[in-house]
PDB file of C-alpha atoms in Angstrom:
ATOM      1  CA  MET A 144     136.732 160.157  97.445  1.00  0.00           C
ATOM      2  CA  ALA A 145     138.433 158.340  94.792  1.00  0.00           C
ATOM      3  CA  GLN A 146     141.266 156.863  95.615  1.00  0.00           C
ATOM      4  CA  SER A 147     144.865 158.216  94.300  1.00  0.00           C
ATOM      5  CA  VAL A 148     146.009 155.947  91.005  1.00  0.00           C
ATOM      6  CA  LYS A 149     149.989 156.669  92.074  1.00  0.00           C
ATOM      7  CA  ALA A 150     149.149 154.691  95.841  1.00  0.00           C
ATOM      8  CA  LEU A 151     147.792 152.182  93.784  1.00  0.00           C
ATOM      9  CA  PHE A 152     151.042 151.094  92.421  1.00  0.00           C
ATOM     10  CA  ASP A 153     152.901 151.758  96.321  1.00  0.00           C
ATOM     11  CA  LEU A 154     154.008 148.357  97.213  1.00  0.00           C
ATOM     12  CA  SER A 155     155.169 149.634 100.779  1.00  0.00           C
ATOM     13  CA  GLU A 156     154.857 146.977 103.751  1.00  0.00           C
ATOM     14  CA  ARG A 157     154.597 143.952 100.930  1.00  0.00           C
ATOM     15  CA  LYS A 158     156.627 141.182 101.055  1.00  0.00           C
ATOM     16  CA  ALA A 159     157.522 139.505  97.220  1.00  0.00           C
ATOM     17  CA  VAL A 160     159.005 136.268  96.127  1.00  0.00           C
ATOM     18  CA  VAL A 161     160.957 136.702  92.939  1.00  0.00           C
ATOM     19  CA  VAL A 162     161.592 133.152  91.948  1.00  0.00           C
ATOM     20  CA  GLY A 163     164.329 132.685  89.158  1.00  0.00           C
ATOM     21  CA  GLY A 164     165.738 136.898  90.919  1.00  0.00           C
ATOM     22  CA  GLY A 165     169.005 135.766  89.927  1.00  0.00           C
ATOM     23  CA  SER A 166     169.279 137.304  86.366  1.00  0.00           C
ATOM     24  CA  GLY A 167     167.565 137.633  83.596  1.00  0.00           C
ATOM     25  CA  LEU A 168     163.899 138.950  83.444  1.00  0.00           C
ATOM     26  CA  GLY A 169     163.902 137.542  86.930  1.00  0.00           C
ATOM     27  CA  GLN A 170     166.079 140.339  88.744  1.00  0.00           C
ATOM     28  CA  ALA A 171     164.584 142.697  86.038  1.00  0.00           C
ATOM     29  CA  GLY A 172     161.245 142.125  88.743  1.00  0.00           C
ATOM     30  CA  ALA A 173     162.771 141.860  91.445  1.00  0.00           C
ATOM     31  CA  LEU A 174     164.910 145.221  91.243  1.00  0.00           C
ATOM     32  CA  ALA A 175     161.260 146.485  90.216  1.00  0.00           C
ATOM     33  CA  LEU A 176     158.987 145.581  92.650  1.00  0.00           C
ATOM     34  CA  ALA A 177     161.725 146.784  95.365  1.00  0.00           C
ATOM     35  CA  GLU A 178     162.249 150.188  93.724  1.00  0.00           C
ATOM     36  CA  PHE A 179     158.034 150.918  93.948  1.00  0.00           C
ATOM     37  CA  GLY A 180     158.602 149.359  98.299  1.00  0.00           C
ATOM     38  CA  ALA A 181     157.992 146.134  98.554  1.00  0.00           C
ATOM     39  CA  HIS A 182     160.748 143.679 100.863  1.00  0.00           C
ATOM     40  CA  VAL A 183     161.831 141.156  97.926  1.00  0.00           C
ATOM     41  CA  VAL A 184     162.977 137.948  98.752  1.00  0.00           C
ATOM     42  CA  VAL A 185     165.235 136.810  95.291  1.00  0.00           C
ATOM     43  CA  GLY A 186     165.204 132.978  95.560  1.00  0.00           C
ATOM     44  CA  ASP A 187     167.275 131.190  93.348  1.00  0.00           C
ATOM     45  CA  PHE A 188     169.577 128.209  92.844  1.00  0.00           C
ATOM     46  CA  ASN A 189     172.050 129.895  92.245  1.00  0.00           C
ATOM     47  CA  MET A 190     172.768 131.728  95.277  1.00  0.00           C
ATOM     48  CA  ALA A 191     175.240 133.688  94.452  1.00  0.00           C
ATOM     49  CA  ALA A 192     173.728 135.366  92.017  1.00  0.00           C
ATOM     50  CA  ALA A 193     170.553 135.863  94.049  1.00  0.00           C
ATOM     51  CA  GLU A 194     172.552 137.872  96.856  1.00  0.00           C
ATOM     52  CA  GLU A 195     173.778 139.710  93.746  1.00  0.00           C
ATOM     53  CA  THR A 196     170.246 140.995  92.812  1.00  0.00           C
ATOM     54  CA  VAL A 197     170.141 141.660  96.806  1.00  0.00           C
ATOM     55  CA  ARG A 198     172.985 143.776  96.467  1.00  0.00           C
ATOM     56  CA  GLN A 199     171.779 145.914  93.702  1.00  0.00           C
ATOM     57  CA  ILE A 200     168.199 146.432  96.014  1.00  0.00           C
ATOM     58  CA  THR A 201     169.939 147.490  98.835  1.00  0.00           C
ATOM     59  CA  ALA A 202     172.152 149.729  96.827  1.00  0.00           C
ATOM     60  CA  ALA A 203     168.857 151.383  95.252  1.00  0.00           C
ATOM     61  CA  GLY A 204     167.645 151.972  98.821  1.00  0.00           C
ATOM     62  CA  GLY A 205     165.635 149.547  98.915  1.00  0.00           C
ATOM     63  CA  THR A 206     165.248 145.439 101.036  1.00  0.00           C
ATOM     64  CA  GLY A 207     165.565 142.478 100.127  1.00  0.00           C
ATOM     65  CA  GLN A 208     167.306 138.741 101.160  1.00  0.00           C
ATOM     66  CA  ALA A 209     168.751 135.972  99.012  1.00  0.00           C
ATOM     67  CA  CYS A 210     166.891 132.469  99.524  1.00  0.00           C
ATOM     68  CA  GLU A 211     168.375 129.461  97.621  1.00  0.00           C
ATOM     69  CA  LEU A 212     165.959 127.484  96.078  1.00  0.00           C
ATOM     70  CA  ASP A 213     165.822 124.809  93.805  1.00  0.00           C
ATOM     71  CA  VAL A 214     162.270 124.480  91.939  1.00  0.00           C
ATOM     72  CA  THR A 215     162.588 120.946  91.193  1.00  0.00           C
ATOM     73  CA  SER A 216     162.095 120.564  94.610  1.00  0.00           C
ATOM     74  CA  THR A 217     158.816 119.942  96.963  1.00  0.00           C
ATOM     75  CA  ASP A 218     160.216 119.867 100.166  1.00  0.00           C
ATOM     76  CA  ALA A 219     162.328 123.015  99.006  1.00  0.00           C
ATOM     77  CA  VAL A 220     159.290 124.975  97.656  1.00  0.00           C
ATOM     78  CA  THR A 221     157.142 123.910 100.397  1.00  0.00           C
ATOM     79  CA  ALA A 222     159.476 125.065 103.069  1.00  0.00           C
ATOM     80  CA  ALA A 223     159.809 128.426 101.467  1.00  0.00           C
ATOM     81  CA  ALA A 224     156.314 128.489 101.092  1.00  0.00           C
ATOM     82  CA  ALA A 225     156.028 128.596 105.364  1.00  0.00           C
ATOM     83  CA  GLU A 226     159.049 130.542 105.666  1.00  0.00           C
ATOM     84  CA  HIS A 227     157.252 133.405 103.718  1.00  0.00           C
ATOM     85  CA  SER A 228     154.246 132.617 104.226  1.00  0.00           C
ATOM     86  CA  ASP A 229     153.228 136.667 105.017  1.00  0.00           C
ATOM     87  CA  ALA A 230     154.118 136.761 101.021  1.00  0.00           C
ATOM     88  CA  GLU A 231     151.969 138.919  98.976  1.00  0.00           C
ATOM     89  CA  VAL A 232     153.509 138.651  95.518  1.00  0.00           C
ATOM     90  CA  LEU A 233     154.942 135.899  94.124  1.00  0.00           C
ATOM     91  CA  VAL A 234     156.576 135.868  91.089  1.00  0.00           C
ATOM     92  CA  ILE A 235     157.394 132.816  89.491  1.00  0.00           C
ATOM     93  CA  THR A 236     160.491 133.414  86.941  1.00  0.00           C
ATOM     94  CA  PRO A 237     162.834 129.904  86.261  1.00  0.00           C
ATOM     95  CA  GLY A 238     163.107 128.791  82.696  1.00  0.00           C
ATOM     96  CA  TYR A 239     164.706 125.549  80.859  1.00  0.00           C
ATOM     97  CA  ASN A 240     164.693 124.938  77.077  1.00  0.00           C
ATOM     98  CA  ALA A 241     166.243 122.007  75.075  1.00  0.00           C
ATOM     99  CA  ARG A 242     165.728 123.300  71.521  1.00  0.00           C
ATOM    100  CA  LYS A 243     165.773 120.384  69.541  1.00  0.00           C
ATOM    101  CA  ARG A 244     163.777 118.786  67.157  1.00  0.00           C
ATOM    102  CA  LEU A 245     160.885 116.352  68.870  1.00  0.00           C
ATOM    103  CA  LEU A 246     162.640 113.186  66.993  1.00  0.00           C
ATOM    104  CA  ASN A 247     165.529 114.340  68.495  1.00  0.00           C
ATOM    105  CA  THR A 248     164.947 114.613  71.565  1.00  0.00           C
ATOM    106  CA  THR A 249     165.102 112.021  74.825  1.00  0.00           C
ATOM    107  CA  ASP A 250     162.752 111.714  77.780  1.00  0.00           C
ATOM    108  CA  GLU A 251     165.662 113.598  79.661  1.00  0.00           C
ATOM    109  CA  ASP A 252     164.706 116.404  77.697  1.00  0.00           C
ATOM    110  CA  PHE A 253     160.778 116.082  78.384  1.00  0.00           C
ATOM    111  CA  ASP A 254     161.127 115.316  82.345  1.00  0.00           C
ATOM    112  CA  LYS A 255     164.124 118.144  82.649  1.00  0.00           C
ATOM    113  CA  VAL A 256     161.685 120.847  80.707  1.00  0.00           C
ATOM    114  CA  ILE A 257     158.655 119.823  81.978  1.00  0.00           C
ATOM    115  CA  ASP A 258     160.267 119.780  85.376  1.00  0.00           C
ATOM    116  CA  VAL A 259     161.625 122.556  86.014  1.00  0.00           C
ATOM    117  CA  ASN A 260     159.168 125.010  83.627  1.00  0.00           C
ATOM    118  CA  LEU A 261     155.861 123.396  84.136  1.00  0.00           C
ATOM    119  CA  LYS A 262     155.644 121.487  87.147  1.00  0.00           C
ATOM    120  CA  GLY A 263     157.788 123.930  88.850  1.00  0.00           C
ATOM    121  CA  THR A 264     155.269 126.776  88.701  1.00  0.00           C
ATOM    122  CA  TYR A 265     152.775 123.778  90.101  1.00  0.00           C
ATOM    123  CA  ARG A 266     154.886 123.346  92.803  1.00  0.00           C
ATOM    124  CA  LEU A 267     155.037 127.342  93.500  1.00  0.00           C
ATOM    125  CA  MET A 268     151.523 128.022  92.886  1.00  0.00           C
ATOM    126  CA  ARG A 269     150.373 125.381  95.069  1.00  0.00           C
ATOM    127  CA  ALA A 270     152.206 126.053  98.250  1.00  0.00           C
ATOM    128  CA  PHE A 271     151.954 130.031  98.017  1.00  0.00           C
ATOM    129  CA  GLY A 272     148.748 129.771  96.924  1.00  0.00           C
ATOM    130  CA  ALA A 273     147.746 128.053  99.895  1.00  0.00           C
ATOM    131  CA  THR A 274     149.227 130.390 102.121  1.00  0.00           C
ATOM    132  CA  MET A 275     147.611 133.287 100.302  1.00  0.00           C
ATOM    133  CA  ALA A 276     144.579 131.862 100.549  1.00  0.00           C
ATOM    134  CA  GLY A 277     144.941 131.873 103.835  1.00  0.00           C
ATOM    135  CA  ARG A 278     145.412 135.425 104.811  1.00  0.00           C
ATOM    136  CA  GLY A 279     142.742 136.377 102.119  1.00  0.00           C
ATOM    137  CA  LYS A 280     145.370 137.971  99.639  1.00  0.00           C
ATOM    138  CA  GLY A 281     148.026 137.712  96.990  1.00  0.00           C
ATOM    139  CA  SER A 282     149.059 138.067  94.050  1.00  0.00           C
ATOM    140  CA  ILE A 283     151.153 135.254  91.609  1.00  0.00           C
ATOM    141  CA  ILE A 284     152.790 135.889  88.314  1.00  0.00           C
ATOM    142  CA  THR A 285     153.835 132.898  86.071  1.00  0.00           C
ATOM    143  CA  PHE A 286     155.867 133.251  83.319  1.00  0.00           C
ATOM    144  CA  ALA A 287     154.963 131.471  80.299  1.00  0.00           C
ATOM    145  CA  SER A 288     156.072 132.543  76.670  1.00  0.00           C
ATOM    146  CA  PHE A 289     154.764 133.829  72.876  1.00  0.00           C
ATOM    147  CA  ARG A 290     155.982 130.042  72.368  1.00  0.00           C
ATOM    148  CA  ALA A 291     152.529 129.240  74.776  1.00  0.00           C
ATOM    149  CA  LEU A 292     150.904 130.492  71.551  1.00  0.00           C
ATOM    150  CA  VAL A 293     153.014 130.127  68.455  1.00  0.00           C
ATOM    151  CA  VAL A 294     155.978 127.854  67.398  1.00  0.00           C
ATOM    152  CA  GLU A 295     158.943 127.227  65.768  1.00  0.00           C
ATOM    153  CA  PRO A 296     160.893 123.766  65.360  1.00  0.00           C
ATOM    154  CA  GLY A 297     162.996 122.692  68.046  1.00  0.00           C
ATOM    155  CA  GLN A 298     160.456 124.309  70.655  1.00  0.00           C
ATOM    156  CA  GLY A 299     157.888 122.039  70.701  1.00  0.00           C
ATOM    157  CA  ILE A 300     158.441 120.692  74.374  1.00  0.00           C
ATOM    158  CA  TYR A 301     159.410 123.800  75.944  1.00  0.00           C
ATOM    159  CA  ALA A 302     156.312 125.743  73.769  1.00  0.00           C
ATOM    160  CA  ALA A 303     154.280 122.650  75.589  1.00  0.00           C
ATOM    161  CA  ALA A 304     155.103 123.126  79.127  1.00  0.00           C
ATOM    162  CA  LYS A 305     154.415 126.723  78.584  1.00  0.00           C
ATOM    163  CA  ALA A 306     150.791 126.367  77.755  1.00  0.00           C
ATOM    164  CA  GLY A 307     150.193 124.259  80.792  1.00  0.00           C
ATOM    165  CA  VAL A 308     151.892 127.207  82.662  1.00  0.00           C
ATOM    166  CA  VAL A 309     148.940 129.620  80.945  1.00  0.00           C
ATOM    167  CA  GLN A 310     145.648 126.979  81.642  1.00  0.00           C
ATOM    168  CA  LEU A 311     147.228 125.815  85.436  1.00  0.00           C
ATOM    169  CA  THR A 312     147.090 130.490  85.674  1.00  0.00           C
ATOM    170  CA  LYS A 313     143.489 130.050  84.688  1.00  0.00           C
ATOM    171  CA  THR A 314     142.565 127.322  86.805  1.00  0.00           C
ATOM    172  CA  MET A 315     144.234 129.029  89.870  1.00  0.00           C
ATOM    173  CA  ALA A 316     142.489 131.876  89.345  1.00  0.00           C
ATOM    174  CA  THR A 317     139.058 130.262  89.168  1.00  0.00           C
ATOM    175  CA  GLU A 318     140.161 128.257  92.366  1.00  0.00           C
ATOM    176  CA  LEU A 319     141.448 130.666  94.303  1.00  0.00           C
ATOM    177  CA  GLY A 320     139.725 134.037  93.261  1.00  0.00           C
ATOM    178  CA  THR A 321     136.655 134.175  95.822  1.00  0.00           C
ATOM    179  CA  ALA A 322     139.937 133.802  98.290  1.00  0.00           C
ATOM    180  CA  GLY A 323     141.293 136.836  97.271  1.00  0.00           C
ATOM    181  CA  VAL A 324     144.242 135.639  94.901  1.00  0.00           C
ATOM    182  CA  ARG A 325     144.729 136.494  91.720  1.00  0.00           C
ATOM    183  CA  VAL A 326     146.545 134.596  89.445  1.00  0.00           C
ATOM    184  CA  ASN A 327     147.945 136.454  85.728  1.00  0.00           C
ATOM    185  CA  ALA A 328     150.314 134.874  83.625  1.00  0.00           C
ATOM    186  CA  LEU A 329     153.106 136.937  81.384  1.00  0.00           C
ATOM    187  CA  LEU A 330     153.945 136.221  78.003  1.00  0.00           C
ATOM    188  CA  PRO A 331     157.167 137.185  77.071  1.00  0.00           C
ATOM    189  CA  GLY A 332     158.271 137.546  72.805  1.00  0.00           C
ATOM    190  CA  ALA A 333     162.020 137.618  72.401  1.00  0.00           C
ATOM    191  CA  PHE A 334     164.007 139.113  75.135  1.00  0.00           C
ATOM    192  CA  GLU A 335     167.343 139.016  75.669  1.00  0.00           C
ATOM    193  CA  THR A 336     168.664 136.775  78.638  1.00  0.00           C
ATOM    194  CA  PRO A 337     170.748 134.002  79.879  1.00  0.00           C
ATOM    195  CA  LEU A 338     168.095 131.523  78.243  1.00  0.00           C
ATOM    196  CA  THR A 339     168.245 133.177  75.178  1.00  0.00           C
ATOM    197  CA  ARG A 340     171.899 132.904  74.506  1.00  0.00           C
ATOM    198  CA  GLN A 341     171.862 129.841  72.007  1.00  0.00           C
ATOM    199  CA  ILE A 342     169.937 132.053  69.506  1.00  0.00           C
ATOM    200  CA  LYS A 343     172.331 135.244  70.185  1.00  0.00           C
ATOM    201  CA  ASP A 344     175.463 132.623  69.206  1.00  0.00           C
ATOM    202  CA  ASP A 345     173.490 132.324  65.554  1.00  0.00           C
ATOM    203  CA  PRO A 346     173.665 135.485  63.846  1.00  0.00           C
ATOM    204  CA  GLN A 347     170.522 134.491  61.707  1.00  0.00           C
ATOM    205  CA  TRP A 348     168.876 133.273  63.838  1.00  0.00           C
ATOM    206  CA  TRP A 349     169.270 136.091  66.096  1.00  0.00           C
ATOM    207  CA  SER A 350     168.212 138.883  63.279  1.00  0.00           C
ATOM    208  CA  ALA A 351     165.839 136.758  62.042  1.00  0.00           C
ATOM    209  CA  TYR A 352     163.789 137.129  65.383  1.00  0.00           C
ATOM    210  CA  GLU A 353     164.819 140.956  65.109  1.00  0.00           C
ATOM    211  CA  GLN A 354     163.038 141.303  62.154  1.00  0.00           C
ATOM    212  CA  LYS A 355     160.253 139.331  62.880  1.00  0.00           C
ATOM    213  CA  SER A 356     159.273 141.857  65.519  1.00  0.00           C
ATOM    214  CA  PRO A 357     157.314 145.050  63.881  1.00  0.00           C
ATOM    215  CA  LEU A 358     159.811 147.013  66.788  1.00  0.00           C
ATOM    216  CA  LYS A 359     163.052 145.278  64.803  1.00  0.00           C
ATOM    217  CA  ARG A 360     164.949 144.233  67.915  1.00  0.00           C
ATOM    218  CA  TRP A 361     164.831 142.202  70.884  1.00  0.00           C
ATOM    219  CA  GLY A 362     163.873 143.455  74.209  1.00  0.00           C
ATOM    220  CA  GLN A 363     165.431 143.767  77.351  1.00  0.00           C
ATOM    221  CA  PRO A 364     164.784 142.910  80.434  1.00  0.00           C
ATOM    222  CA  HIS A 365     164.200 145.641  82.124  1.00  0.00           C
ATOM    223  CA  GLU A 366     161.365 146.618  79.422  1.00  0.00           C
ATOM    224  CA  LEU A 367     159.233 143.873  81.356  1.00  0.00           C
ATOM    225  CA  ALA A 368     159.121 145.247  84.766  1.00  0.00           C
ATOM    226  CA  GLY A 369     156.132 147.558  84.261  1.00  0.00           C
ATOM    227  CA  ALA A 370     153.922 144.385  83.423  1.00  0.00           C
ATOM    228  CA  ILE A 371     155.510 142.643  86.362  1.00  0.00           C
ATOM    229  CA  VAL A 372     155.022 145.468  89.197  1.00  0.00           C
ATOM    230  CA  PHE A 373     151.601 146.401  87.230  1.00  0.00           C
ATOM    231  CA  LEU A 374     150.312 142.737  88.323  1.00  0.00           C
ATOM    232  CA  ALA A 375     151.956 142.672  91.225  1.00  0.00           C
ATOM    233  CA  CYS A 376     150.107 146.040  92.898  1.00  0.00           C
ATOM    234  CA  ASP A 377     146.247 146.997  93.266  1.00  0.00           C
ATOM    235  CA  ALA A 378     146.543 149.316  90.222  1.00  0.00           C
ATOM    236  CA  SER A 379     145.231 145.459  89.190  1.00  0.00           C
ATOM    237  CA  SER A 380     142.876 144.268  91.636  1.00  0.00           C
ATOM    238  CA  PHE A 381     140.040 143.554  88.842  1.00  0.00           C
ATOM    239  CA  VAL A 382     142.750 141.090  86.599  1.00  0.00           C
ATOM    240  CA  THR A 383     142.563 137.798  87.391  1.00  0.00           C
ATOM    241  CA  GLY A 384     143.210 134.839  85.408  1.00  0.00           C
ATOM    242  CA  SER A 385     144.985 136.499  82.406  1.00  0.00           C
ATOM    243  CA  SER A 386     147.573 136.067  79.815  1.00  0.00           C
ATOM    244  CA  MET A 387     149.133 139.734  78.852  1.00  0.00           C
ATOM    245  CA  LEU A 388     151.677 139.955  75.931  1.00  0.00           C
ATOM    246  CA  VAL A 389     155.095 141.250  76.688  1.00  0.00           C
ATOM    247  CA  ASP A 390     156.192 140.668  73.133  1.00  0.00           C
ATOM    248  CA  GLY A 391     156.993 143.559  71.097  1.00  0.00           C
ATOM    249  CA  GLY A 392     154.499 143.544  68.287  1.00  0.00           C
ATOM    250  CA  TRP A 393     155.107 139.914  67.361  1.00  0.00           C
ATOM    251  CA  MET A 394     151.657 138.165  67.837  1.00  0.00           C
ATOM    252  CA  ALA A 395     150.151 140.839  66.048  1.00  0.00           C
ATOM    253  CA  ASN A 396     152.451 140.957  62.995  1.00  0.00           C
ATOM    254  CA  ASP A 397     152.832 138.010  60.902  1.00  0.00           C
ATOM    255  CA  GLY A 398     156.184 139.256  59.633  1.00  0.00           C
ATOM    256  CA  ARG A 399     155.787 138.130  55.847  1.00  0.00           C
ATOM    257  CA  PHE A 400     156.168 141.131  53.912  1.00  0.00           C
ATOM    258  CA  GLU A 401     155.473 145.302  54.470  1.00  0.00           C
ATOM    259  CA  PRO A 402     153.737 146.063  51.497  1.00  0.00           C
ATOM    260  CA  LYS A 403     154.481 149.541  49.762  1.00  0.00           C
ATOM    261  CA  VAL A 404     150.884 151.021  50.337  1.00  0.00           C
TER     262      VAL A 404
END
């Protein structure tokens, strides 16, 4: 008898660790995973923000717990992986961007962007990947960006870091596949989050992003939640090493002109 497709989305009895779950896309993912039955550990550098996400989870009837976590600390990441060694899902959302043209950047800019986006992802994948491989199952969801594929002036270091996340994701997928661990990257497009506040504060910049997308608008965090749930659950059991765009069609459209044909 074929397995129920609906049942494939059930995350009951599973623990999901959502890093960066205190706000933005991470918070949306944490709420969605809890709605599908997962016990969600909300990890965030901002403990108050993590606790607020847990409050929303429990208010909706789910279960969760907050965890203060700094992705730039190897010791903190290692300790979190040990404490939550039974986690079957890991979602890695933290991001940091220094929007400057390369000639105006500093070594400090480079180091921080790489440490949070690329090395932070590496630390988490390494630590949780080991525990998942030891248990023979797991799903790791990294957050890259459409900027891993296409850039604009001022996004160079961030784009390089996110391109690195894509390659780390593919590598770990190939290395842990036989251990029962799937690893996939989400590539969000233009979403309205705290990370894009700088763009929102510039009406011309904000509007240009709206007009580039075929949908002619920015994405909202909840519109990424379904992709997170899909990659976390058994509905995606044959999906690994993928880079999934959730970009409102940005990469499908060159955005120059709409001819009257």
